[in-house]
Amino acid sequence: MLKIISPIMRIIEIPMLFAQRRLGIQRLAWLFLLPNLLLFGLFAFLPVFLNFAYALTGGDGILLEDRPYVGGQNFATLTDCENYLDPNSCNRDFFWRAVHNTVWFVTLQVGFMVGFSLLTALILNRDIRARGFFRSVFFFPVLLSPVVVALIWKWILQRNGLLNSTLEGIGLEGFVWLLDRGWAFAWSVFLTVWAHMGFYTLILLAGLQAIPRDVYEAALMDRASPWRTFRKITLPLLAPTMLVVLVLALIRSVQTFDEVFAFTGGGPGSATTFIIQYIYQTGFAGAPRLFGLASAASLMLALILVILTGLQLWANRRNVDG
Amino acid sequence: MSMGKVLDFMTRTRGGAKMDWTDWVTYGYLGLGIFLMFFPVIWLIMSSFKTEADLQRYPPTFLPYQQETMMVDGYDDPLPLFLMTGGEYEGQVLAQVRRVGLQAQMVDPAAPQERLRVSIENREPVDRVSLAFENYTGLFERFNFLRFLWNSTFITVIATAIMLLVNSMAAFALSKYQFRGRTTVLLLVIGTLMIPQTVVLVPLFLITRELGMLNSLWGVIIPGAATPTGVFLLRQYMVTIPDEILDAARMDKASEWKIFWRIIVPLSAPAIAVLAILAIMWRWNDFLWPLIVLSESENFTLQLALNAFQGEMQTEWSSLLAMTVLTLLPVAVVFMFLQKYIATGIASTGGK
């Protein structure tokens, strides 16, 4: 490894040395920053501004000069609904279906995610044997790639799969799970909780371990019941960490795409199509490529994320102060 | 030590007290956890060693089985063996020559001259546990598997290397120099943290296209190379390295680049290692951006190939499962190395 790296570093050293003589030491910092700032500028900041431009233009050309200015028309198209609670009444009913699905998905998924993470963290925080091993067990799926996660569960849930044969083994009916709208949605929630729960469990576990032991010892002296100790000590002291976990889970959940796309392809019908998939299909998968609409939809998603990130910063600040 | 004592020892909990109901619930939950987290993956791995015929078997079995075959005099290929469960030849093991509708033509391996007619209801295949490695070897023969593996590996390695270099340079500048505009740059980095790739897909696509990196592995590597998370993580670590070390090196006329490369980078090794593992995971598992950038299948990463093939290979799970397992393999290896750190590192900050 060093044999490859060292010569490269020595080659870079020559211009850096030259620059150091010209600039002096403190201003050399900019040179160290340059590659990163270039990448940030080109692939993070510039796109943000361009995204606004795209959202205001129509047509299917990718170059901005090929794209006619249409003002707020893309937003008007996306939000053209008689009744926002009924996607069928919307002009882009596919978009509103994705919004509806996402809202339901986020509500359910984050609820289950935080609930199960908390339960698991509480159990892992007990005085158990092989604690380290159990901790990593729950973390394992976090490492798996989305497509692998999707295929594992697809394999188990298929018509001739493990789940159906187990169900029939105990006298129940087998079922084609992923062809049913409700079940496909429910399994999508399950699969994403399965895949990401370990991450939040670890954060909560760290939070639990940060609670000083002597508080519990004092409670024990006062003969507080375990339930009372949990409610009066654990929960309030864990609240800041819970808040961080909640907001992080929300931010991630709103952006769900990979697993569910590989799992159900957004179907059956559009039962598991979420906002990111709408953006992907509108801008990249279909013809014509409606970049304007995709950008407008991304901006609406970005708005949600900005609000959630604001919440996260606020949660983090409380966490630091508390 | 008596058996009772052993049992006592095995079930001992806090300070040797008896297991109470909460302990039972705890271990029950943990057992269920192991089952739910590992068993699906193990099931996938076991299934990947089954032949296509065995995969169609219902109800499925845990172990992979293959039908026993035998060379019989007068036939060029090995014939599958069946156990007769009824009829004239009940109890005998016969080899099947061919099947015609509900009838099968069989021969007794001991007396292969005479053809026997048997109803297919009266026979059952003779199975043995056997791993179908051809699922894996077939991947290399029939698909561009090595190509996808190479693409994924190339992207992961190069992107991680670039990211580590570029991020640690930036982190060095932000932690060890007092220059005008430092706060501004730091704020910019925080700003970038809040821009997920998912909301700037369209303009990112344009920029990548204009740079001529569409449908090239570089188009996947470069746009994700500067991560704010990485800069942050490394900066927080480098701040703790005492400035006196740098001053001493400057006294010895070391150049700033040498200080960075010979002192700061080695001293930040723990933080860089953490970031490297994160970066490898991110890149290896990346899906949406490669999906947009790479449209020709020869440039596909493993993830894209898997996803594309699951549509085409609905009927051929054997190849698909083998490919899934191979995609999972590096992750499993990382997990084995990480396990120790997950247990001791991240979670044990406060207690124990």
mmCIF file of C-alpha atoms in Angstrom, chain B residues 51-297:
data_model
loop_
_atom_site.group_PDB
_atom_site.id
_atom_site.type_symbol
_atom_site.label_atom_id
_atom_site.label_comp_id
_atom_site.label_asym_id
_atom_site.label_seq_id
_atom_site.Cartn_x
_atom_site.Cartn_y
_atom_site.Cartn_z
ATOM 1 C CA THR B 51 -30.360 -26.619 -8.209
ATOM 2 C CA GLU B 52 -33.135 -24.945 -10.151
ATOM 3 C CA ALA B 53 -35.229 -28.123 -9.716
ATOM 4 C CA ASP B 54 -34.627 -28.127 -5.977
ATOM 5 C CA LEU B 55 -35.561 -24.435 -5.782
ATOM 6 C CA GLN B 56 -38.971 -25.269 -7.259
ATOM 7 C CA ARG B 57 -39.593 -27.925 -4.622
ATOM 8 C CA TYR B 58 -42.517 -27.154 -2.354
ATOM 9 C CA PRO B 59 -42.440 -27.105 0.597
ATOM 10 C CA PRO B 60 -38.810 -25.937 0.481
ATOM 11 C CA THR B 61 -36.138 -27.692 2.523
ATOM 12 C CA PHE B 62 -33.381 -26.030 4.486
ATOM 13 C CA LEU B 63 -30.543 -28.121 3.072
ATOM 14 C CA PRO B 64 -29.881 -28.232 -0.656
ATOM 15 C CA TYR B 65 -30.679 -31.609 -2.183
ATOM 16 C CA GLN B 66 -29.802 -33.065 -5.492
ATOM 17 C CA GLN B 67 -31.214 -36.217 -7.039
ATOM 18 C CA GLU B 68 -28.895 -39.179 -6.931
ATOM 19 C CA THR B 69 -27.829 -40.372 -10.362
ATOM 20 C CA MET B 70 -26.031 -43.475 -11.574
ATOM 21 C CA MET B 71 -24.230 -44.638 -14.690
ATOM 22 C CA VAL B 72 -26.098 -47.608 -16.099
ATOM 23 C CA ASP B 73 -24.676 -49.956 -18.747
ATOM 24 C CA GLY B 74 -25.931 -49.071 -22.214
ATOM 25 C CA TYR B 75 -26.705 -45.414 -21.456
ATOM 26 C CA ASP B 76 -24.359 -42.516 -22.162
ATOM 27 C CA ASP B 77 -25.582 -40.144 -19.445
ATOM 28 C CA PRO B 78 -26.081 -40.851 -15.762
ATOM 29 C CA LEU B 79 -29.712 -41.714 -14.995
ATOM 30 C CA PRO B 80 -31.694 -40.292 -12.066
ATOM 31 C CA LEU B 81 -32.562 -42.782 -9.326
ATOM 32 C CA PHE B 82 -36.017 -43.289 -7.844
ATOM 33 C CA LEU B 83 -37.283 -45.273 -4.905
ATOM 34 C CA MET B 84 -40.439 -47.215 -5.673
ATOM 35 C CA THR B 85 -43.118 -46.471 -3.097
ATOM 36 C CA GLY B 86 -45.808 -48.733 -4.461
ATOM 37 C CA GLY B 87 -46.813 -51.135 -7.245
ATOM 38 C CA GLU B 88 -44.947 -54.155 -8.467
ATOM 39 C CA TYR B 89 -41.412 -53.025 -7.622
ATOM 40 C CA GLU B 90 -42.085 -51.477 -4.203
ATOM 41 C CA GLY B 91 -38.930 -50.973 -2.178
ATOM 42 C CA GLN B 92 -36.569 -51.235 -5.142
ATOM 43 C CA VAL B 93 -34.328 -48.432 -6.390
ATOM 44 C CA LEU B 94 -34.718 -47.956 -10.154
ATOM 45 C CA ALA B 95 -33.117 -45.626 -12.682
ATOM 46 C CA GLN B 96 -35.376 -43.603 -14.941
ATOM 47 C CA VAL B 97 -34.744 -43.676 -18.662
ATOM 48 C CA ARG B 98 -37.531 -41.340 -19.680
ATOM 49 C CA ARG B 99 -40.917 -40.183 -18.646
ATOM 50 C CA VAL B 100 -43.951 -40.317 -20.924
ATOM 51 C CA GLY B 101 -46.985 -38.599 -19.426
ATOM 52 C CA LEU B 102 -48.003 -40.417 -16.275
ATOM 53 C CA GLN B 103 -45.804 -43.376 -17.091
ATOM 54 C CA ALA B 104 -42.076 -43.658 -16.594
ATOM 55 C CA GLN B 105 -39.698 -46.050 -18.259
ATOM 56 C CA MET B 106 -37.261 -47.362 -15.696
ATOM 57 C CA VAL B 107 -34.506 -49.917 -15.534
ATOM 58 C CA ASP B 108 -33.098 -51.895 -12.692
ATOM 59 C CA PRO B 109 -29.413 -50.889 -12.498
ATOM 60 C CA ALA B 110 -28.563 -54.495 -11.731
ATOM 61 C CA ALA B 111 -30.353 -55.770 -14.843
ATOM 62 C CA PRO B 112 -30.329 -52.892 -17.323
ATOM 63 C CA GLN B 113 -31.536 -54.846 -20.353
ATOM 64 C CA GLU B 114 -35.180 -54.972 -19.368
ATOM 65 C CA ARG B 115 -37.277 -51.796 -19.484
ATOM 66 C CA LEU B 116 -39.896 -51.492 -16.785
ATOM 67 C CA ARG B 117 -43.077 -49.398 -16.961
ATOM 68 C CA VAL B 118 -43.998 -47.626 -13.760
ATOM 69 C CA SER B 119 -46.708 -45.146 -12.845
ATOM 70 C CA ILE B 120 -45.081 -41.892 -11.730
ATOM 71 C CA GLU B 121 -47.218 -41.885 -8.603
ATOM 72 C CA ASN B 122 -45.318 -44.897 -7.381
ATOM 73 C CA ARG B 123 -41.866 -43.398 -7.356
ATOM 74 C CA GLU B 124 -39.979 -40.880 -5.255
ATOM 75 C CA PRO B 125 -36.619 -39.341 -6.154
ATOM 76 C CA VAL B 126 -33.581 -40.534 -4.221
ATOM 77 C CA ASP B 127 -31.960 -37.361 -2.858
ATOM 78 C CA ARG B 128 -28.713 -36.545 -1.198
ATOM 79 C CA VAL B 129 -27.460 -33.317 0.309
ATOM 80 C CA SER B 130 -25.332 -31.636 -2.288
ATOM 81 C CA LEU B 131 -24.166 -28.121 -2.995
ATOM 82 C CA ALA B 132 -24.895 -26.900 -6.507
ATOM 83 C CA PHE B 133 -21.681 -24.971 -7.114
ATOM 84 C CA GLU B 134 -22.680 -24.682 -10.765
ATOM 85 C CA ASN B 135 -24.906 -21.753 -9.740
ATOM 86 C CA TYR B 136 -21.706 -19.883 -8.942
ATOM 87 C CA THR B 137 -19.488 -21.147 -11.739
ATOM 88 C CA GLY B 138 -22.340 -20.459 -14.158
ATOM 89 C CA LEU B 139 -22.200 -16.796 -13.204
ATOM 90 C CA PHE B 140 -18.687 -16.535 -14.519
ATOM 91 C CA GLU B 141 -19.436 -18.471 -17.685
ATOM 92 C CA ARG B 142 -22.813 -17.127 -18.673
ATOM 93 C CA PHE B 143 -22.837 -13.540 -17.438
ATOM 94 C CA ASN B 144 -20.474 -10.646 -17.413
ATOM 95 C CA PHE B 145 -20.196 -11.213 -13.699
ATOM 96 C CA LEU B 146 -16.477 -10.443 -13.450
ATOM 97 C CA ARG B 147 -17.119 -7.204 -15.271
ATOM 98 C CA PHE B 148 -19.734 -6.103 -12.705
ATOM 99 C CA LEU B 149 -17.512 -7.186 -9.858
ATOM 100 C CA TRP B 150 -14.641 -5.203 -11.328
ATOM 101 C CA ASN B 151 -16.830 -2.122 -11.843
ATOM 102 C CA SER B 152 -18.058 -2.228 -8.253
ATOM 103 C CA THR B 153 -14.588 -2.816 -6.877
ATOM 104 C CA PHE B 154 -13.026 -0.098 -9.016
ATOM 105 C CA ILE B 155 -15.641 2.456 -7.971
ATOM 106 C CA THR B 156 -15.377 1.509 -4.306
ATOM 107 C CA VAL B 157 -11.581 1.542 -4.124
ATOM 108 C CA ILE B 158 -10.920 4.673 -6.178
ATOM 109 C CA ALA B 159 -13.781 6.676 -4.686
ATOM 110 C CA THR B 160 -12.703 5.776 -1.166
ATOM 111 C CA ALA B 161 -9.072 6.673 -1.877
ATOM 112 C CA ILE B 162 -9.966 10.034 -3.433
ATOM 113 C CA MET B 163 -12.389 10.788 -0.665
ATOM 114 C CA LEU B 164 -9.899 10.008 2.098
ATOM 115 C CA LEU B 165 -7.175 12.135 0.513
ATOM 116 C CA VAL B 166 -9.349 15.109 -0.352
ATOM 117 C CA ASN B 167 -11.281 15.075 2.924
ATOM 118 C CA SER B 168 -8.238 14.737 5.120
ATOM 119 C CA MET B 169 -6.525 17.600 3.268
ATOM 120 C CA ALA B 170 -9.551 19.812 3.895
ATOM 121 C CA ALA B 171 -9.816 18.677 7.500
ATOM 122 C CA PHE B 172 -6.123 19.454 8.022
ATOM 123 C CA ALA B 173 -6.600 22.976 6.676
ATOM 124 C CA LEU B 174 -9.668 23.541 8.822
ATOM 125 C CA SER B 175 -8.101 22.250 12.012
ATOM 126 C CA LYS B 176 -4.467 23.392 11.916
ATOM 127 C CA TYR B 177 -4.376 26.764 10.146
ATOM 128 C CA GLN B 178 -5.608 30.173 11.248
ATOM 129 C CA PHE B 179 -6.619 31.890 8.048
ATOM 130 C CA ARG B 180 -9.232 34.455 7.136
ATOM 131 C CA GLY B 181 -12.419 32.804 5.926
ATOM 132 C CA ARG B 182 -12.024 29.664 7.965
ATOM 133 C CA THR B 183 -15.411 30.082 9.635
ATOM 134 C CA THR B 184 -17.024 30.743 6.265
ATOM 135 C CA VAL B 185 -15.603 27.543 4.843
ATOM 136 C CA LEU B 186 -16.715 25.593 7.887
ATOM 137 C CA LEU B 187 -20.225 26.970 7.472
ATOM 138 C CA LEU B 188 -20.157 26.009 3.807
ATOM 139 C CA VAL B 189 -19.245 22.473 4.776
ATOM 140 C CA ILE B 190 -22.136 22.365 7.245
ATOM 141 C CA GLY B 191 -24.332 23.702 4.461
ATOM 142 C CA THR B 192 -23.331 20.856 2.194
ATOM 143 C CA LEU B 193 -24.299 18.392 4.899
ATOM 144 C CA MET B 194 -27.880 19.485 4.358
ATOM 145 C CA ILE B 195 -27.972 18.899 0.605
ATOM 146 C CA PRO B 196 -28.701 15.245 -0.019
ATOM 147 C CA GLN B 197 -27.914 13.982 -3.492
ATOM 148 C CA THR B 198 -31.508 12.899 -3.870
ATOM 149 C CA VAL B 199 -32.822 16.447 -4.224
ATOM 150 C CA VAL B 200 -30.358 17.681 -6.838
ATOM 151 C CA LEU B 201 -30.466 14.701 -9.192
ATOM 152 C CA VAL B 202 -31.398 16.625 -12.336
ATOM 153 C CA PRO B 203 -28.665 19.313 -12.209
ATOM 154 C CA LEU B 204 -26.151 16.747 -10.995
ATOM 155 C CA PHE B 205 -26.987 14.735 -14.081
ATOM 156 C CA LEU B 206 -26.402 17.806 -16.277
ATOM 157 C CA ILE B 207 -23.030 18.623 -14.704
ATOM 158 C CA THR B 208 -21.865 15.042 -14.928
ATOM 159 C CA ARG B 209 -22.960 14.963 -18.543
ATOM 160 C CA GLU B 210 -21.186 18.226 -19.365
ATOM 161 C CA LEU B 211 -18.001 16.842 -17.836
ATOM 162 C CA GLY B 212 -18.321 13.905 -20.201
ATOM 163 C CA MET B 213 -18.620 11.421 -17.375
ATOM 164 C CA LEU B 214 -22.000 9.981 -18.230
ATOM 165 C CA ASN B 215 -21.956 6.226 -18.592
ATOM 166 C CA SER B 216 -18.467 6.109 -17.159
ATOM 167 C CA LEU B 217 -17.369 4.850 -13.783
ATOM 168 C CA TRP B 218 -15.829 8.273 -13.094
ATOM 169 C CA GLY B 219 -19.301 9.761 -13.234
ATOM 170 C CA VAL B 220 -20.147 7.654 -10.210
ATOM 171 C CA ILE B 221 -16.844 8.265 -8.429
ATOM 172 C CA ILE B 222 -16.232 12.005 -8.699
ATOM 173 C CA PRO B 223 -19.581 13.614 -7.764
ATOM 174 C CA GLY B 224 -19.637 11.778 -4.446
ATOM 175 C CA ALA B 225 -15.973 12.216 -3.565
ATOM 176 C CA ALA B 226 -16.241 15.228 -1.269
ATOM 177 C CA THR B 227 -18.401 14.292 1.682
ATOM 178 C CA PRO B 228 -19.022 16.857 4.407
ATOM 179 C CA THR B 229 -19.414 14.009 6.908
ATOM 180 C CA GLY B 230 -15.862 12.957 6.216
ATOM 181 C CA VAL B 231 -14.433 16.451 6.575
ATOM 182 C CA PHE B 232 -16.247 16.841 9.873
ATOM 183 C CA LEU B 233 -15.250 13.525 11.318
ATOM 184 C CA LEU B 234 -11.583 14.037 10.461
ATOM 185 C CA ARG B 235 -11.493 17.654 11.585
ATOM 186 C CA GLN B 236 -12.930 16.821 14.984
ATOM 187 C CA TYR B 237 -10.162 14.269 15.387
ATOM 188 C CA MET B 238 -7.309 16.403 14.050
ATOM 189 C CA VAL B 239 -8.177 19.293 16.374
ATOM 190 C CA THR B 240 -7.067 17.078 19.270
ATOM 191 C CA ILE B 241 -3.566 16.607 17.828
ATOM 192 C CA PRO B 242 -1.282 19.073 19.687
ATOM 193 C CA ASP B 243 0.086 21.958 17.585
ATOM 194 C CA GLU B 244 3.528 21.588 19.208
ATOM 195 C CA ILE B 245 4.211 18.550 17.047
ATOM 196 C CA LEU B 246 3.681 20.662 13.946
ATOM 197 C CA ASP B 247 5.910 23.457 15.294
ATOM 198 C CA ALA B 248 8.691 21.009 16.061
ATOM 199 C CA ALA B 249 8.497 19.638 12.514
ATOM 200 C CA ARG B 250 8.599 23.152 11.081
ATOM 201 C CA MET B 251 11.754 23.820 13.106
ATOM 202 C CA ASP B 252 13.242 20.828 11.343
ATOM 203 C CA LYS B 253 12.391 22.488 8.025
ATOM 204 C CA ALA B 254 9.698 20.003 7.079
ATOM 205 C CA SER B 255 7.373 21.281 4.365
ATOM 206 C CA GLU B 256 3.682 21.656 5.135
ATOM 207 C CA TRP B 257 2.860 18.820 2.768
ATOM 208 C CA LYS B 258 5.318 16.588 4.559
ATOM 209 C CA ILE B 259 3.792 17.546 7.902
ATOM 210 C CA PHE B 260 0.384 16.628 6.554
ATOM 211 C CA TRP B 261 1.489 13.382 5.027
ATOM 212 C CA ARG B 262 4.107 12.206 7.530
ATOM 213 C CA ILE B 263 2.584 13.445 10.791
ATOM 214 C CA ILE B 264 -1.097 14.352 10.611
ATOM 215 C CA VAL B 265 -2.271 11.436 8.474
ATOM 216 C CA PRO B 266 -0.557 8.711 10.527
ATOM 217 C CA LEU B 267 -1.734 10.288 13.782
ATOM 218 C CA SER B 268 -5.322 10.430 12.477
ATOM 219 C CA ALA B 269 -5.268 6.789 11.446
ATOM 220 C CA PRO B 270 -8.140 5.727 13.771
ATOM 221 C CA ALA B 271 -10.485 8.383 12.393
ATOM 222 C CA ILE B 272 -9.381 7.706 8.826
ATOM 223 C CA ALA B 273 -10.020 3.999 9.329
ATOM 224 C CA VAL B 274 -13.566 4.672 10.518
ATOM 225 C CA LEU B 275 -14.197 6.920 7.538
ATOM 226 C CA ALA B 276 -12.680 4.356 5.173
ATOM 227 C CA ILE B 277 -15.050 1.659 6.391
ATOM 228 C CA LEU B 278 -18.022 4.030 6.059
ATOM 229 C CA ALA B 279 -16.926 5.066 2.575
ATOM 230 C CA ILE B 280 -16.500 1.494 1.425
ATOM 231 C CA MET B 281 -19.966 0.629 2.666
ATOM 232 C CA TRP B 282 -21.540 3.699 1.043
ATOM 233 C CA ARG B 283 -19.901 3.081 -2.300
ATOM 234 C CA TRP B 284 -20.371 -0.642 -2.466
ATOM 235 C CA ASN B 285 -24.076 -0.305 -1.633
ATOM 236 C CA ASP B 286 -24.776 2.827 -3.680
ATOM 237 C CA PHE B 287 -27.753 2.440 -5.989
ATOM 238 C CA LEU B 288 -29.691 5.526 -7.107
ATOM 239 C CA TRP B 289 -26.823 7.582 -8.524
ATOM 240 C CA PRO B 290 -25.194 4.701 -10.452
ATOM 241 C CA LEU B 291 -28.686 3.856 -11.728
ATOM 242 C CA ILE B 292 -28.910 7.330 -13.244
ATOM 243 C CA VAL B 293 -25.330 7.660 -14.511
ATOM 244 C CA LEU B 294 -24.700 4.174 -15.879
ATOM 245 C CA SER B 295 -27.075 3.184 -18.640
ATOM 246 C CA GLU B 296 -25.030 0.602 -20.545
ATOM 247 C CA SER B 297 -25.037 -2.762 -18.889
#
